[in-house]
Tab-separated table of C-alpha atoms and ligand atoms in Angstrom:
chain	number	residue	atom	x	y	z
A	1	UNK	CA	-6.885	-12.976	16.340
A	2	UNK	CA	-7.439	-8.560	14.781
A	3	UNK	CA	-5.175	-6.760	13.328
A	4	UNK	CA	-4.128	-3.721	14.569
A	5	UNK	CA	-4.141	-0.680	13.248
A	6	UNK	CA	-2.273	2.574	12.210
A	7	UNK	CA	-3.500	6.270	12.932
A	8	UNK	CA	-4.091	8.818	10.052
A	9	UNK	CA	-3.709	12.088	10.474
A	10	UNK	CA	-7.326	12.686	10.006
A	11	UNK	CA	-8.075	9.963	13.767
A	12	UNK	CA	-9.250	7.066	11.430
A	13	UNK	CA	-8.040	3.476	12.014
A	14	UNK	CA	-6.008	1.812	9.122
A	15	UNK	CA	-5.468	-1.851	9.483
A	16	UNK	CA	-1.656	-2.309	8.762
A	17	UNK	CA	-1.481	-4.660	5.850
A	18	UNK	CA	-3.933	-5.120	3.346
A	19	UNK	CA	-4.209	-6.879	0.203
A	20	UNK	CA	-3.863	-5.320	-3.122
A	21	UNK	CA	-5.978	-6.223	-6.592
A	22	UNK	CA	-3.107	-4.568	-8.918
A	23	UNK	CA	0.154	-6.406	-10.250
A	24	UNK	CA	-0.998	-10.121	-10.394
A	25	UNK	CA	-4.393	-9.023	-10.503
A	26	UNK	CA	-4.082	-6.398	-13.025
A	27	UNK	CA	-7.268	-6.334	-15.308
A	28	UNK	CA	-8.532	-9.972	-14.100
A	29	UNK	CA	-11.587	-11.017	-12.212
A	30	UNK	CA	-10.480	-10.757	-8.462
A	31	UNK	CA	-13.380	-11.841	-7.131
A	32	UNK	CA	-12.628	-15.538	-6.087
A	33	UNK	CA	-9.155	-14.449	-4.531
A	34	UNK	CA	-10.605	-11.002	-2.736
A	35	UNK	CA	-13.044	-13.415	-1.231
A	36	UNK	CA	-9.986	-16.144	-0.483
A	37	UNK	CA	-7.435	-12.804	1.349
A	38	UNK	CA	-11.371	-11.987	3.377
A	39	UNK	CA	-11.675	-15.281	4.701
A	40	UNK	CA	-8.340	-16.315	5.141
A	41	UNK	CA	-7.832	-12.603	7.739
A	42	UNK	CA	-7.719	-9.633	5.276
A	43	UNK	CA	-10.299	-6.632	6.402
A	44	UNK	CA	-7.603	-4.206	4.251
A	45	UNK	CA	-8.330	-4.167	0.464
A	46	UNK	CA	-6.985	-2.312	-2.272
A	47	UNK	CA	-7.725	-1.208	-5.263
A	48	UNK	CA	-7.397	1.017	-8.674
A	49	UNK	CA	-9.537	2.677	-11.063
A	50	UNK	CA	-6.190	1.607	-12.791
A	51	UNK	CA	-6.312	-2.079	-12.475
A	52	UNK	CA	-9.732	-2.648	-14.021
A	53	UNK	CA	-11.478	-4.654	-11.545
A	54	UNK	CA	-13.480	-2.647	-9.134
A	55	UNK	CA	-16.619	-4.794	-10.106
A	56	UNK	CA	-15.041	-8.057	-9.225
A	57	UNK	CA	-13.271	-6.459	-5.904
A	58	UNK	CA	-16.752	-5.167	-5.035
A	59	UNK	CA	-18.049	-8.822	-5.872
A	60	UNK	CA	-15.591	-10.464	-3.703
A	61	UNK	CA	-16.404	-8.112	-0.982
A	62	UNK	CA	-20.243	-9.450	-0.827
A	63	UNK	CA	-19.304	-13.236	-1.719
A	64	UNK	CA	-17.688	-13.082	1.785
A	65	UNK	CA	-20.719	-12.058	3.601
A	66	UNK	CA	-18.559	-9.548	5.483
A	67	UNK	CA	-20.260	-6.313	7.369
A	68	UNK	CA	-18.877	-3.940	5.185
A	69	UNK	CA	-18.144	-1.557	8.340
A	70	UNK	CA	-15.035	-4.116	9.359
A	71	UNK	CA	-13.866	-4.350	6.448
A	72	UNK	CA	-11.097	-0.969	4.604
A	73	UNK	CA	-11.502	-0.739	1.395
A	74	UNK	CA	-9.288	1.856	-0.960
A	75	UNK	CA	-9.770	2.855	-4.011
A	76	UNK	CA	-7.514	5.114	-5.873
A	77	UNK	CA	-7.691	7.756	-9.400
A	78	UNK	CA	-6.664	7.556	-12.280
A	79	UNK	CA	-6.306	9.547	-15.478
A	80	UNK	CA	-9.253	11.713	-15.824
A	81	UNK	CA	-11.622	11.521	-19.210
A	82	UNK	CA	-12.828	15.332	-20.055
A	83	UNK	CA	-15.135	17.254	-18.181
A	84	UNK	CA	-14.370	14.764	-14.957
A	85	UNK	CA	-13.379	15.267	-11.316
A	86	UNK	CA	-11.247	13.115	-9.198
A	87	UNK	CA	-15.236	13.362	-7.051
A	88	UNK	CA	-17.055	11.963	-10.376
A	89	UNK	CA	-14.339	9.334	-11.068
A	90	UNK	CA	-14.727	7.972	-6.949
A	91	UNK	CA	-18.460	8.224	-7.794
A	92	UNK	CA	-18.600	6.170	-10.978
A	93	UNK	CA	-16.028	3.820	-8.572
A	94	UNK	CA	-18.460	3.361	-6.002
A	95	UNK	CA	-21.288	2.196	-8.347
A	96	UNK	CA	-18.235	-0.408	-9.922
A	97	UNK	CA	-17.682	-1.470	-5.793
A	98	UNK	CA	-20.967	-1.501	-5.223
A	99	UNK	CA	-20.020	0.507	-2.273
A	100	UNK	CA	-21.368	3.739	-0.524
A	101	UNK	CA	-18.089	5.333	0.226
A	102	UNK	CA	-14.231	3.813	-0.171
A	103	UNK	CA	-12.056	3.851	3.543
A	104	UNK	CA	-9.465	5.544	1.212
A	105	UNK	CA	-8.995	7.034	-2.422
A	106	UNK	CA	-5.610	8.005	-3.356
A	107	UNK	CA	-4.030	9.881	-6.398
A	108	UNK	CA	-2.675	7.371	-7.877
A	109	UNK	CA	0.211	8.438	-10.456
A	110	UNK	CA	0.825	12.276	-10.309
A	111	UNK	CA	2.374	12.576	-13.734
A	112	UNK	CA	-1.085	11.301	-14.741
A	113	UNK	CA	-2.866	15.246	-13.447
A	114	UNK	CA	0.868	17.387	-14.727
A	115	UNK	CA	0.251	20.913	-14.518
A	116	UNK	CA	-3.568	19.991	-12.770
A	117	UNK	CA	-2.449	18.939	-8.900
A	118	UNK	CA	-4.230	20.980	-6.816
A	119	UNK	CA	-7.158	21.331	-8.939
A	120	UNK	CA	-7.822	17.399	-8.264
A	121	UNK	CA	-6.705	17.155	-4.586
A	122	UNK	CA	-9.401	19.904	-4.707
A	123	UNK	CA	-11.787	18.126	-6.215
A	124	UNK	CA	-10.038	14.606	-3.681
A	125	UNK	CA	-11.376	17.401	-0.967
A	126	UNK	CA	-14.743	17.282	-2.047
A	127	UNK	CA	-14.968	13.353	-1.627
A	128	UNK	CA	-13.938	13.333	1.737
A	129	UNK	CA	-15.967	16.549	3.106
A	130	UNK	CA	-18.949	14.375	0.933
A	131	UNK	CA	-18.291	11.408	3.224
A	132	UNK	CA	-17.486	9.417	0.044
A	133	UNK	CA	-14.031	8.566	0.750
A	134	UNK	CA	-13.303	8.447	5.065
A	135	UNK	CA	-9.644	9.504	4.250
A	136	UNK	CA	-8.084	11.284	1.230
A	137	UNK	CA	-4.135	10.461	0.196
A	138	UNK	CA	-2.011	9.902	-2.757
A	139	UNK	CA	0.203	7.749	-4.447
A	140	UNK	CA	3.802	7.401	-5.804
A	141	UNK	CA	4.701	11.327	-4.657
A	142	UNK	CA	7.847	12.849	-4.686
A	143	UNK	CA	8.385	15.830	-2.420
A	144	UNK	CA	7.798	17.881	-5.173
A	145	UNK	CA	4.516	16.927	-5.550
A	146	UNK	CA	4.125	17.364	-2.069
A	147	UNK	CA	4.696	20.960	-2.749
A	148	UNK	CA	1.889	21.630	-5.445
A	149	UNK	CA	-0.962	20.620	-3.229
A	150	UNK	CA	0.354	21.688	0.539
A	151	UNK	CA	0.313	25.287	0.104
A	152	UNK	CA	-3.496	25.850	0.550
A	153	UNK	CA	-5.024	22.988	1.075
A	154	UNK	CA	-7.968	22.013	3.197
A	155	UNK	CA	-6.711	18.454	4.239
A	156	UNK	CA	-2.911	17.210	4.398
A	157	UNK	CA	-3.042	13.402	2.222
A	158	UNK	CA	-3.301	10.789	5.416
A	159	UNK	CA	-0.917	8.520	3.324
A	160	UNK	CA	1.333	8.519	0.529
A	161	UNK	CA	1.900	4.242	-1.208
A	162	UNK	CA	5.062	4.490	-2.608
A	163	UNK	CA	7.532	0.872	-3.376
A	164	UNK	CA	9.471	0.254	-0.440
A	165	UNK	CA	12.053	-1.745	-0.165
A	166	UNK	CA	15.449	-1.808	0.880
A	167	UNK	CA	17.155	-1.765	-2.860
A	168	UNK	CA	14.920	2.129	-2.719
A	169	UNK	CA	15.051	2.764	0.667
A	170	UNK	CA	18.037	4.908	0.903
A	171	UNK	CA	16.818	7.442	-2.289
A	172	UNK	CA	13.136	7.814	-0.099
A	173	UNK	CA	14.778	9.578	2.897
A	174	UNK	CA	13.832	12.965	2.088
A	175	UNK	CA	9.777	11.866	1.130
A	176	UNK	CA	9.668	10.001	4.069
A	177	UNK	CA	11.081	12.883	6.292
A	178	UNK	CA	8.082	15.572	4.901
A	179	UNK	CA	6.156	12.599	5.646
A	180	UNK	CA	6.993	12.666	9.290
A	181	UNK	CA	7.420	17.015	8.944
A	182	UNK	CA	3.157	16.550	7.924
A	183	UNK	CA	1.893	13.456	9.256
A	184	UNK	CA	1.464	11.796	6.215
A	185	UNK	CA	1.497	7.439	6.544
A	186	UNK	CA	3.855	5.894	4.884
A	187	UNK	CA	2.345	3.158	2.712
A	188	UNK	CA	4.496	0.326	0.605
A	189	UNK	CA	4.240	-1.723	-2.551
A	190	UNK	CA	6.265	-3.956	-3.809
A	191	UNK	CA	8.518	-5.014	-0.237
A	192	UNK	CA	8.919	-8.603	-2.132
A	193	UNK	CA	10.699	-7.133	-4.744
A	194	UNK	CA	14.252	-7.421	-3.924
A	195	UNK	CA	13.394	-11.901	-2.962
A	196	UNK	CA	10.990	-12.647	-5.720
A	197	UNK	CA	11.256	-10.063	-8.393
A	198	UNK	CA	15.507	-9.787	-8.431
A	199	UNK	CA	16.962	-12.992	-6.480
A	200	UNK	CA	20.330	-13.338	-5.208
A	201	UNK	CA	21.137	-9.586	-4.691
A	202	UNK	CA	23.332	-8.513	-1.710
A	203	UNK	CA	20.279	-8.690	0.582
A	204	UNK	CA	20.311	-12.397	-0.469
A	205	UNK	CA	22.445	-13.755	2.575
A	206	UNK	CA	21.411	-10.940	4.664
A	207	UNK	CA	17.263	-11.878	5.127
A	208	UNK	CA	18.501	-15.814	5.501
A	209	UNK	CA	20.859	-14.772	8.590
A	210	UNK	CA	17.960	-12.526	9.796
A	211	UNK	CA	15.585	-15.632	9.484
A	212	UNK	CA	17.080	-17.987	10.799
A	213	UNK	CA	17.914	-16.449	13.551
A	214	UNK	CA	14.278	-14.924	13.959
A	215	UNK	CA	12.999	-19.182	13.050
A	216	UNK	CA	14.896	-19.957	16.096
A	217	UNK	CA	13.781	-17.632	18.740
A	218	UNK	CA	10.065	-18.184	17.813
A	219	UNK	CA	10.913	-21.707	17.705
A	220	UNK	CA	8.208	-22.255	14.371
A	221	UNK	CA	8.807	-21.261	11.055
A	222	UNK	CA	9.680	-17.817	9.713
A	223	UNK	CA	9.637	-16.772	5.715
A	224	UNK	CA	12.012	-14.785	4.304
A	225	UNK	CA	9.184	-12.373	3.072
A	226	UNK	CA	8.417	-12.270	6.585
A	227	UNK	CA	11.844	-11.007	7.111
A	228	UNK	CA	10.924	-8.289	4.551
A	229	UNK	CA	7.064	-7.135	5.593
A	230	UNK	CA	8.272	-7.291	9.410
A	231	UNK	CA	11.300	-4.574	8.852
A	232	UNK	CA	8.290	-2.724	7.089
A	233	UNK	CA	5.935	-2.887	9.792
A	234	UNK	CA	8.670	-1.850	12.569
A	235	UNK	CA	9.080	1.523	11.071
A	236	UNK	CA	5.073	1.360	11.585
A	237	UNK	CA	5.044	1.201	7.766
A	238	UNK	CA	1.929	0.119	5.725
A	239	UNK	CA	2.013	-2.872	4.051
A	240	UNK	CA	0.095	-3.657	0.602
A	241	UNK	CA	0.820	-7.093	-0.719
A	242	UNK	CA	-0.569	-9.954	-2.491
A	243	UNK	CA	-0.481	-13.347	-3.078
A	244	UNK	CA	-3.284	-16.377	-5.076
A	245	UNK	CA	-2.420	-17.969	-2.400
A	246	UNK	CA	-4.574	-18.543	0.584
A	247	UNK	CA	-1.358	-19.981	2.577
A	248	UNK	CA	0.931	-17.083	1.760
A	249	UNK	CA	-2.288	-14.759	2.160
A	250	UNK	CA	-2.217	-16.410	6.083
A	251	UNK	CA	2.094	-15.953	5.867
A	252	UNK	CA	1.430	-12.259	5.166
A	253	UNK	CA	-0.913	-11.661	8.194
A	254	UNK	CA	1.048	-13.917	10.436
A	255	UNK	CA	4.028	-11.496	9.824
A	256	UNK	CA	2.449	-9.737	13.638
A	257	UNK	CA	3.707	-12.641	15.048
A	258	UNK	CA	7.323	-12.855	14.155
A	259	UNK	CA	9.672	-11.522	16.930
A	260	UNK	CA	10.951	-7.917	16.110
A	261	UNK	CA	14.264	-7.907	14.317
A	262	UNK	CA	17.275	-5.457	16.227
A	263	UNK	CA	19.089	-2.268	15.301
A	264	UNK	CA	21.826	-4.491	14.254
A	265	UNK	CA	19.538	-6.677	11.675
A	266	UNK	CA	17.662	-3.680	10.949
A	267	UNK	CA	21.340	-1.850	10.115
A	268	UNK	CA	22.705	-5.176	8.081
A	269	UNK	CA	19.239	-4.978	6.021
A	270	UNK	CA	19.755	-1.907	5.122
A	271	UNK	CA	23.149	-1.347	4.137
A	272	UNK	CA	22.884	-4.658	2.375
A	273	UNK	CA	20.299	-2.529	0.339
A	274	UNK	CA	22.081	0.793	0.569
A	275	UNK	CA	24.275	-1.349	-2.046
A	276	UNK	CA	21.897	-1.336	-4.935
A	277	UNK	CA	19.638	0.757	-6.257
A	278	UNK	CA	16.444	-0.852	-8.255
A	279	UNK	CA	13.574	0.354	-8.322
A	280	UNK	CA	10.875	-2.078	-9.932
A	281	UNK	CA	7.869	0.152	-10.860
A	282	UNK	CA	7.998	3.285	-12.722
A	283	UNK	CA	5.110	5.377	-12.197
B	301	NAP	N1	-0.216	2.720	-6.432
B	301	NAP	C1	0.912	1.946	-7.057
B	301	NAP	O1	1.162	2.662	-8.318
B	301	NAP	C2	0.819	0.660	-6.987
B	301	NAP	C3	2.243	-0.155	-7.540
B	301	NAP	C4	2.004	-1.746	-7.514
B	301	NAP	C5	1.262	-2.673	-6.634
B	301	NAP	N2	0.837	-1.733	-5.644
B	301	NAP	C6	0.177	-2.325	-5.025
B	301	NAP	O2	-0.123	-3.157	-4.368
B	301	NAP	C7	-0.201	-4.240	-4.328
B	301	NAP	C8	0.753	-5.791	-4.158
B	301	NAP	O3	1.712	-5.628	-4.852
B	301	NAP	P1	3.082	-6.303	-5.137
B	301	NAP	O4	3.054	-7.338	-5.797
B	301	NAP	O5	4.279	-5.496	-5.289
B	301	NAP	O6	3.626	-7.124	-3.560
B	301	NAP	P2	4.452	-7.607	-3.145
B	301	NAP	O7	4.520	-7.540	-1.521
B	301	NAP	O8	6.211	-7.255	-3.834
B	301	NAP	O9	4.387	-9.462	-3.586
B	301	NAP	C9	4.235	-9.839	-3.556
B	301	NAP	C10	3.906	-10.888	-4.949
B	301	NAP	O10	5.191	-11.549	-4.069
B	301	NAP	C11	5.027	-12.740	-4.264
B	301	NAP	N3	5.704	-14.163	-3.543
B	301	NAP	C12	5.634	-14.118	-2.147
B	301	NAP	N4	6.151	-14.631	-1.424
B	301	NAP	C13	7.049	-15.759	-2.770
B	301	NAP	C14	7.764	-16.901	-2.569
B	301	NAP	N5	8.501	-17.571	-0.949
B	301	NAP	N6	8.104	-17.160	-3.465
B	301	NAP	C15	7.492	-16.642	-5.118
B	301	NAP	N7	6.759	-15.700	-4.616
B	301	NAP	C16	6.685	-14.926	-3.502
B	301	NAP	C17	3.585	-13.676	-4.819
B	301	NAP	O11	3.402	-14.330	-5.826
B	301	NAP	P3	2.396	-15.641	-5.307
B	301	NAP	O12	1.004	-15.910	-6.066
B	301	NAP	O13	2.753	-17.070	-5.436
B	301	NAP	O14	1.881	-15.912	-3.657
B	301	NAP	C18	3.203	-12.193	-5.449
B	301	NAP	O15	2.675	-12.374	-6.426
B	301	NAP	C19	-0.595	-4.676	-5.726
B	301	NAP	O16	-1.558	-5.919	-5.875
B	301	NAP	C20	-1.754	-3.360	-5.759
B	301	NAP	O17	-2.655	-3.460	-4.513
B	301	NAP	C21	0.445	-0.572	-6.563
């Protein structure tokens, strides 16, 4: 089944769910896992210079035999070396990936470019203008970081990829409001953290109740992870996840077939999430 897409503010389309090569694959050879993810239906791959595995991400893409034009590939700008720009750093990434362009290039961590965000964004814009990246965006940006780059920008970032799950949802309201104002697509990572990085919290029983309801409505199995990914999907959030297992990769993609959560269920998730603030990733 074709993966549904979201439309970016520059008109490009992005598959709503992407397979990440950070976290579990950080500094690891990602070739086999990436090939398995593509073989099992993923068309959107999320890489980064920081993960130090762009060569193997590229090798996995090649090994899959899938035409480049049907894939959506992201990489992210790491800290700049002296005399490097976002553009020259992307040229290095493209060589490692064995690609002529990426679909999305993100500024990975704003703190890596303190005092230079505007200059970095100019160079990101050059990457888009020259077709080295079809779209450009940011990651881990808060409102103040956007204020630094938006004024005078030629291109508004298309995406902000941030940690999103119910234990941080309340704290994200200001940045998500800014996304709405500027047509920036909200993208998530760490979405399953409440279930597998900190099990047993206030969210646990709520997710289990909703999972059971969805399973009986569907007449087919629904996992706890699918409940959280469905919650994200219903907000139109671009989900970035990962797995070492083919079964789980298929389960993630199958989220699209899970029945919708009701407004009451969404409220239950958010109220339970608001009982605990827990950010799992530092930026
Ligand atoms: N921009 C940034 O700063 C940033 C930061 C962090 C991550 N990311 C990106 O986001 C991607 C995904 O990150 P994430 O790991 O945070 O995603 P996630 O969706 O929160 O978690 C995925 C992990 O959950 C595990 N999992 C799923 N179902 C499970 C179950 N039933 N029982 C036990 N474990 C289960 C998977 O393990 P299995 O292998 O067992 O399936 C996998 O390792 C990264 O690879 C990276 O590309 C970006």
